[in-house]
Tab-separated table of C-alpha atoms in Angstrom:
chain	number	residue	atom	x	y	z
A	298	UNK	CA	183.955	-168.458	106.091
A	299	UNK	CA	183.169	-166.473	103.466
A	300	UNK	CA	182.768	-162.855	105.610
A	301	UNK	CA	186.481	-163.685	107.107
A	302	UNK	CA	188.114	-164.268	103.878
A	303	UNK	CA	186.428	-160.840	102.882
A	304	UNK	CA	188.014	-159.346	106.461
A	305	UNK	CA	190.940	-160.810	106.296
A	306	UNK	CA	191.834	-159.218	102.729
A	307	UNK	CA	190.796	-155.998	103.773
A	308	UNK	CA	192.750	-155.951	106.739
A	309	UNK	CA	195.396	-156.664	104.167
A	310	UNK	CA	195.077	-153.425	101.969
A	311	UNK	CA	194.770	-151.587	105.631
A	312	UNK	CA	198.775	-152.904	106.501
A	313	UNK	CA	200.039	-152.218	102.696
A	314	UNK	CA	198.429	-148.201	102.962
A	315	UNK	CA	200.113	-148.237	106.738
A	316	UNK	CA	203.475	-149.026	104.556
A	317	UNK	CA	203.667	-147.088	101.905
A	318	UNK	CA	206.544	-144.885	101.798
A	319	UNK	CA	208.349	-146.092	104.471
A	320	UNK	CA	210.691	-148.727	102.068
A	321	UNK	CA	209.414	-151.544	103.450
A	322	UNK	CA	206.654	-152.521	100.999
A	323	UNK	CA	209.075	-155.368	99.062
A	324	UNK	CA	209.359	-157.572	101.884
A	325	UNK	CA	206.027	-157.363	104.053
A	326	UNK	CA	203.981	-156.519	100.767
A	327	UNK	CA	204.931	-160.057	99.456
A	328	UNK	CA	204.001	-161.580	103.257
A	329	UNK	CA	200.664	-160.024	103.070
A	330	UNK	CA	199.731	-161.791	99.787
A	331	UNK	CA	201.090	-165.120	100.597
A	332	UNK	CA	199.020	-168.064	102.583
A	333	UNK	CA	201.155	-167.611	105.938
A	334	UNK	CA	199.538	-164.021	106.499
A	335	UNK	CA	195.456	-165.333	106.051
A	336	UNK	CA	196.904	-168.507	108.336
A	337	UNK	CA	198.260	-165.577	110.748
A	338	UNK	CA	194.446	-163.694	110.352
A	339	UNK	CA	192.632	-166.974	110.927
A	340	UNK	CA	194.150	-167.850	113.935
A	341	UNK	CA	193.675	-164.533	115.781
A	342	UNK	CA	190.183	-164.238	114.335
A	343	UNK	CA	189.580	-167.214	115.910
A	344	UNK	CA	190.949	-166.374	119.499
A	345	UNK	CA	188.808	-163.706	119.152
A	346	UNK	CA	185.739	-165.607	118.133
A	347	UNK	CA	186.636	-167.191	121.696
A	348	UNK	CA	186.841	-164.390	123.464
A	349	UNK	CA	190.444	-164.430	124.012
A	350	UNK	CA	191.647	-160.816	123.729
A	351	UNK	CA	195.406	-160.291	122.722
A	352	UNK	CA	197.181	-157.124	121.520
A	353	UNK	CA	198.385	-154.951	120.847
A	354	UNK	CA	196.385	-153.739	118.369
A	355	UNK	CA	196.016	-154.242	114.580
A	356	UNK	CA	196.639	-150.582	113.925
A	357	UNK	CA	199.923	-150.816	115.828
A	358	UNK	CA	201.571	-154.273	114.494
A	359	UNK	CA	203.977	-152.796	111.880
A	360	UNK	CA	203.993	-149.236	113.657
A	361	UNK	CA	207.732	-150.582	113.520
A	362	UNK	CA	208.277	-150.364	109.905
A	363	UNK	CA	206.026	-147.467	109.705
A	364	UNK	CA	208.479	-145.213	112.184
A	365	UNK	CA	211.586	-146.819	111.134
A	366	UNK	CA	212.442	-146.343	107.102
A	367	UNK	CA	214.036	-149.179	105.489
A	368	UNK	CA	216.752	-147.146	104.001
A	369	UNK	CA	217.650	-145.521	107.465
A	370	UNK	CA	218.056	-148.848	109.257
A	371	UNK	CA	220.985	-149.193	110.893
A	372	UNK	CA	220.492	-151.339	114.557
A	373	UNK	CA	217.694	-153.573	115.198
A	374	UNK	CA	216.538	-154.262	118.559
A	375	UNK	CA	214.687	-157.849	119.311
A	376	UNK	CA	212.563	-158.552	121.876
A	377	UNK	CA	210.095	-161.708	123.077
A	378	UNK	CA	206.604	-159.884	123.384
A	379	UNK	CA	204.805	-157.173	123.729
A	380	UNK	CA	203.223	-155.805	127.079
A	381	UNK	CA	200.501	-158.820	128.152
A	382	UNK	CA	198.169	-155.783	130.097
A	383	UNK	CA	195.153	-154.812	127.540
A	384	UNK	CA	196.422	-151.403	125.805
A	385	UNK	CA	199.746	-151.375	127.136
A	386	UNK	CA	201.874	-152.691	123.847
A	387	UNK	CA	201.874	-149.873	120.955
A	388	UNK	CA	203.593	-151.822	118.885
A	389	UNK	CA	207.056	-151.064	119.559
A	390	UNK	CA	208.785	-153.250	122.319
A	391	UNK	CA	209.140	-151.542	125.725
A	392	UNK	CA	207.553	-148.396	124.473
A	393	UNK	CA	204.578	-146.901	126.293
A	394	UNK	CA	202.984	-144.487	124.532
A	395	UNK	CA	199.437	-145.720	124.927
A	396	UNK	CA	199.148	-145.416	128.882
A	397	UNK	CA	202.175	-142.558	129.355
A	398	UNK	CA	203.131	-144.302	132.316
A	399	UNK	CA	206.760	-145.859	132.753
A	400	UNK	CA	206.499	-149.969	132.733
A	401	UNK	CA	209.053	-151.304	135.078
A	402	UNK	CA	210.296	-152.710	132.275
A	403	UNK	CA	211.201	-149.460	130.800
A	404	UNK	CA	212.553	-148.202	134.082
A	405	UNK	CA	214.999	-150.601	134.021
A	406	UNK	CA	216.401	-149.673	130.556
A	407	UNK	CA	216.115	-146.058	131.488
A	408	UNK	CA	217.870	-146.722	134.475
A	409	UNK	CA	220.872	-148.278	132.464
A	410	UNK	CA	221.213	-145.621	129.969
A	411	UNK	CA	221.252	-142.903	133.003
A	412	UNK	CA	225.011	-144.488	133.669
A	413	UNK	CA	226.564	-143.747	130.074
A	414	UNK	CA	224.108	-140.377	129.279
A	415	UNK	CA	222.830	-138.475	131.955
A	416	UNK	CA	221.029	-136.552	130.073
A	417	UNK	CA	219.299	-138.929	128.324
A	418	UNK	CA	215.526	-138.511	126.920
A	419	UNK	CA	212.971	-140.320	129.840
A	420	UNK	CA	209.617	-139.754	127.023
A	421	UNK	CA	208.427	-143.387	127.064
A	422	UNK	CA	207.205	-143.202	123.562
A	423	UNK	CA	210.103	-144.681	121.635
A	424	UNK	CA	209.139	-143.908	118.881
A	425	UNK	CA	212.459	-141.292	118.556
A	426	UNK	CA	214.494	-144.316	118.636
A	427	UNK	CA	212.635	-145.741	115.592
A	428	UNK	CA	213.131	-142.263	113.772
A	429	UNK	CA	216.854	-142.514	114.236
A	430	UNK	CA	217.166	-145.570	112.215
A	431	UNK	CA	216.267	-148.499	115.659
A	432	UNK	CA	214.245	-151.337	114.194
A	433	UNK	CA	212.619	-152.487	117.099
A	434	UNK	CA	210.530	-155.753	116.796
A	435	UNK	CA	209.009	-158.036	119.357
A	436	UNK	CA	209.793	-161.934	118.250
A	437	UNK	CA	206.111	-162.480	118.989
A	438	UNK	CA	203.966	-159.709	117.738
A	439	UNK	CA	200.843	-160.524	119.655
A	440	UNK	CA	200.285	-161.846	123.068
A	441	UNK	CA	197.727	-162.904	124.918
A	442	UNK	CA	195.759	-160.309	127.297
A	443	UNK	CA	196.934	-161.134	131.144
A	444	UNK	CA	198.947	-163.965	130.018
A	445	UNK	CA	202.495	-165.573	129.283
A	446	UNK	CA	200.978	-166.995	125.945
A	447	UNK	CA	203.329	-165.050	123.409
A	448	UNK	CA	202.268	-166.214	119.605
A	449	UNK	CA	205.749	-167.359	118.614
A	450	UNK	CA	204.760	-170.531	116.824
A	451	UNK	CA	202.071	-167.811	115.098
A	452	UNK	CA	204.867	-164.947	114.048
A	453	UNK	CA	207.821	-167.548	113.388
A	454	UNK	CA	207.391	-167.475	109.707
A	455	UNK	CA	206.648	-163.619	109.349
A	456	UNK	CA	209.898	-162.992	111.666
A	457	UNK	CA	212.016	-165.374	109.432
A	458	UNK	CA	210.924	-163.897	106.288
A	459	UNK	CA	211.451	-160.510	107.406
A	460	UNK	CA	214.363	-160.681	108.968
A	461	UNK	CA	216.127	-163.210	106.035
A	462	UNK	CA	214.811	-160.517	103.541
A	463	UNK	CA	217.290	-158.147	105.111
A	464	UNK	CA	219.984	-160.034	105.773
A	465	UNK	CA	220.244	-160.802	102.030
A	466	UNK	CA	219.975	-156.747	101.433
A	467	UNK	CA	221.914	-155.631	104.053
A	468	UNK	CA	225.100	-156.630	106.305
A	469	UNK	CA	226.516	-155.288	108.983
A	470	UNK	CA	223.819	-154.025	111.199
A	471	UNK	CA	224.027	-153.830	114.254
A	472	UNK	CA	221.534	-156.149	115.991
A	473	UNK	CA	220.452	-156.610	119.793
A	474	UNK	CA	218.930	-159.751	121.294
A	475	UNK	CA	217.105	-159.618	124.676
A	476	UNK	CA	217.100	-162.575	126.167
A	477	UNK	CA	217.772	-166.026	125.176
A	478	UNK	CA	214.734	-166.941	123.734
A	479	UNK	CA	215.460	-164.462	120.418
A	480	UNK	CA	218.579	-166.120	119.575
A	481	UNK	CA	216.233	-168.615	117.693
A	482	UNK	CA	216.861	-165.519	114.944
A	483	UNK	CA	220.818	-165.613	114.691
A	484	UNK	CA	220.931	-168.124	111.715
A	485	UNK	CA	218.331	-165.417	109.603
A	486	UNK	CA	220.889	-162.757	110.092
A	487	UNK	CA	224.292	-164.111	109.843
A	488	UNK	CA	225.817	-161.278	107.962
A	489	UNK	CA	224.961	-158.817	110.847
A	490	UNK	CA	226.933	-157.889	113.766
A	491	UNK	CA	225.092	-159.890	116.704
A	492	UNK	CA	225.360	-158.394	120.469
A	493	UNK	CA	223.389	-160.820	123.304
A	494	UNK	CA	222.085	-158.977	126.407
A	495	UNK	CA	220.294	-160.657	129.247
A	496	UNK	CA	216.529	-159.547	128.653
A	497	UNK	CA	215.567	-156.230	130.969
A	498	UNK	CA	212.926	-158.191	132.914
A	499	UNK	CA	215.828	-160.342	134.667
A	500	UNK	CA	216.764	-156.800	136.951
A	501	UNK	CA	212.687	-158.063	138.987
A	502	UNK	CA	215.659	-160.635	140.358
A	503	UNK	CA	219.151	-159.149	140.391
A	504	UNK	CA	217.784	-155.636	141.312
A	505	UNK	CA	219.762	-153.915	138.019
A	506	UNK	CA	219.570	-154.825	134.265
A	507	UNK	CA	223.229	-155.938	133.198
A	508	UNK	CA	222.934	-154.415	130.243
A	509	UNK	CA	226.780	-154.050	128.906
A	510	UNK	CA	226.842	-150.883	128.379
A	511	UNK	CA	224.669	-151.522	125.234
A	512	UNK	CA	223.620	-148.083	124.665
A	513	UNK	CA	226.661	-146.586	124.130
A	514	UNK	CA	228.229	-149.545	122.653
A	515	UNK	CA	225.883	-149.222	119.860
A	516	UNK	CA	227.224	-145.667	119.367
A	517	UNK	CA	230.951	-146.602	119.186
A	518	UNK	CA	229.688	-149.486	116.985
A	519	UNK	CA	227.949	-146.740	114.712
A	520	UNK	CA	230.743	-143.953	115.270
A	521	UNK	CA	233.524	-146.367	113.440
A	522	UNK	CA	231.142	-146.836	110.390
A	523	UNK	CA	230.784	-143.506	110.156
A	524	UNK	CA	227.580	-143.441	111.035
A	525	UNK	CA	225.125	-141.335	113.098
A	526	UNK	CA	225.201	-142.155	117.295
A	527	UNK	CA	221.863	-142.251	118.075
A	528	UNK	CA	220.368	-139.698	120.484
A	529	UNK	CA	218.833	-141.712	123.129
């Protein structure tokens, strides 16, 4: 018990380095040191103890926040879960920078911006999107290896304290929701500008993501604050 109180603080210093300088130290700092992040540590620790693998991978949890700056944000982009396949999720939803292969999930969204920007960017590490001021977050941050088993009950609290933080900072963001299972988060962020899209995965069925033009909604959105359109 000891030896995983010992781990589970030094994973703790690992996230706070991974943050520093990126703006977002005053929120997830403050989640690091409080009970709900060594319940968080215990848990998985203890999947793993089972042998339950899960991902993606420590070093890639708040890859997020680390490509993202606070100050920059402008939209934020929520997903379920990560990729279930072992190595596939790198931390940022629908990105695929770990196996440089195109998920079909990623297809899809490609596929929809192709209609507003032809000459759009097809790199599958979306990382760029992040740089541009996208905070993309995955409702669940882990998931279980070759399952459905998203840790929402597990990530709940983190997600509400994260995203409260900045709706009490900031207003007006633009935020996506993918899929009716993340509008659990509309009553953290009431000061935000809220757009619902049908989540990517639902195009397996209809045969094309109805997507509503979000992509370069998001840029008129941004264009009549004056702000930067984001190069997708």
């Amino acid at each position: 018990m000891e030896d995983n109180k010992i781990n589970i603080l030094q994973k703790g210093y690992y996230l706070k380095n991974q943050l520093e300088n990126t703006g977002w130290e005053h929120i997830i700092n403050t989640w690091i040191e409080d009970e709900n992040y060594f319940s968080v540590m215990s848990k998985l620790i203890n999947l793993s103890n089972a042998n339950k693998k899960f991902g993606p991978k420590l070093k890639d949890w708040l890859k997020p926040f680390i490509e993202c700056h606070y100050d920059d944000t402008e939209v934020i982009f929520i997903n379920i879960g990560p990729y279930n396949k072992l190595h596939d999720a790198d931390g940022i939803p629908f990105s695929c920078s770990n196996t440089n292969e195109e998920h079909s999930l990623l297809t899809y969204i490609f596929d929809a911006l192709a209609d507003d920007y032809p000459k759009y960017n097809r790199d599958v590490d979306l990382s760029r999107w992040c740089k541009q001021g996208v905070l993309m977050l995955n409702l669940a941050m882990t998931v279980e290896i070759n399952t459905t088993n998203n840790h929402f009950g597990l990530w709940e609290p983190f997600m509400k304290h994260v995203l409260k933080k900045i709706n009490d900072n900031k207003s007006e963001l633009i935020v996506v929701l993918f899929g009716n299972k993340t509008h659990t988060v509309k009553t953290w962020l009431s000061k935000q500008t809220i757009i619902d899209v049908k989540h990517p995965a639902t195009a397996t069925y209809n045969g094309k993501w109805d997507n509503k033009n979000i992509f370069s909604l998001i840029n008129e959105k941004l264009i009549n604050k004056n702000k930067k359109p984001i190069e997708w």
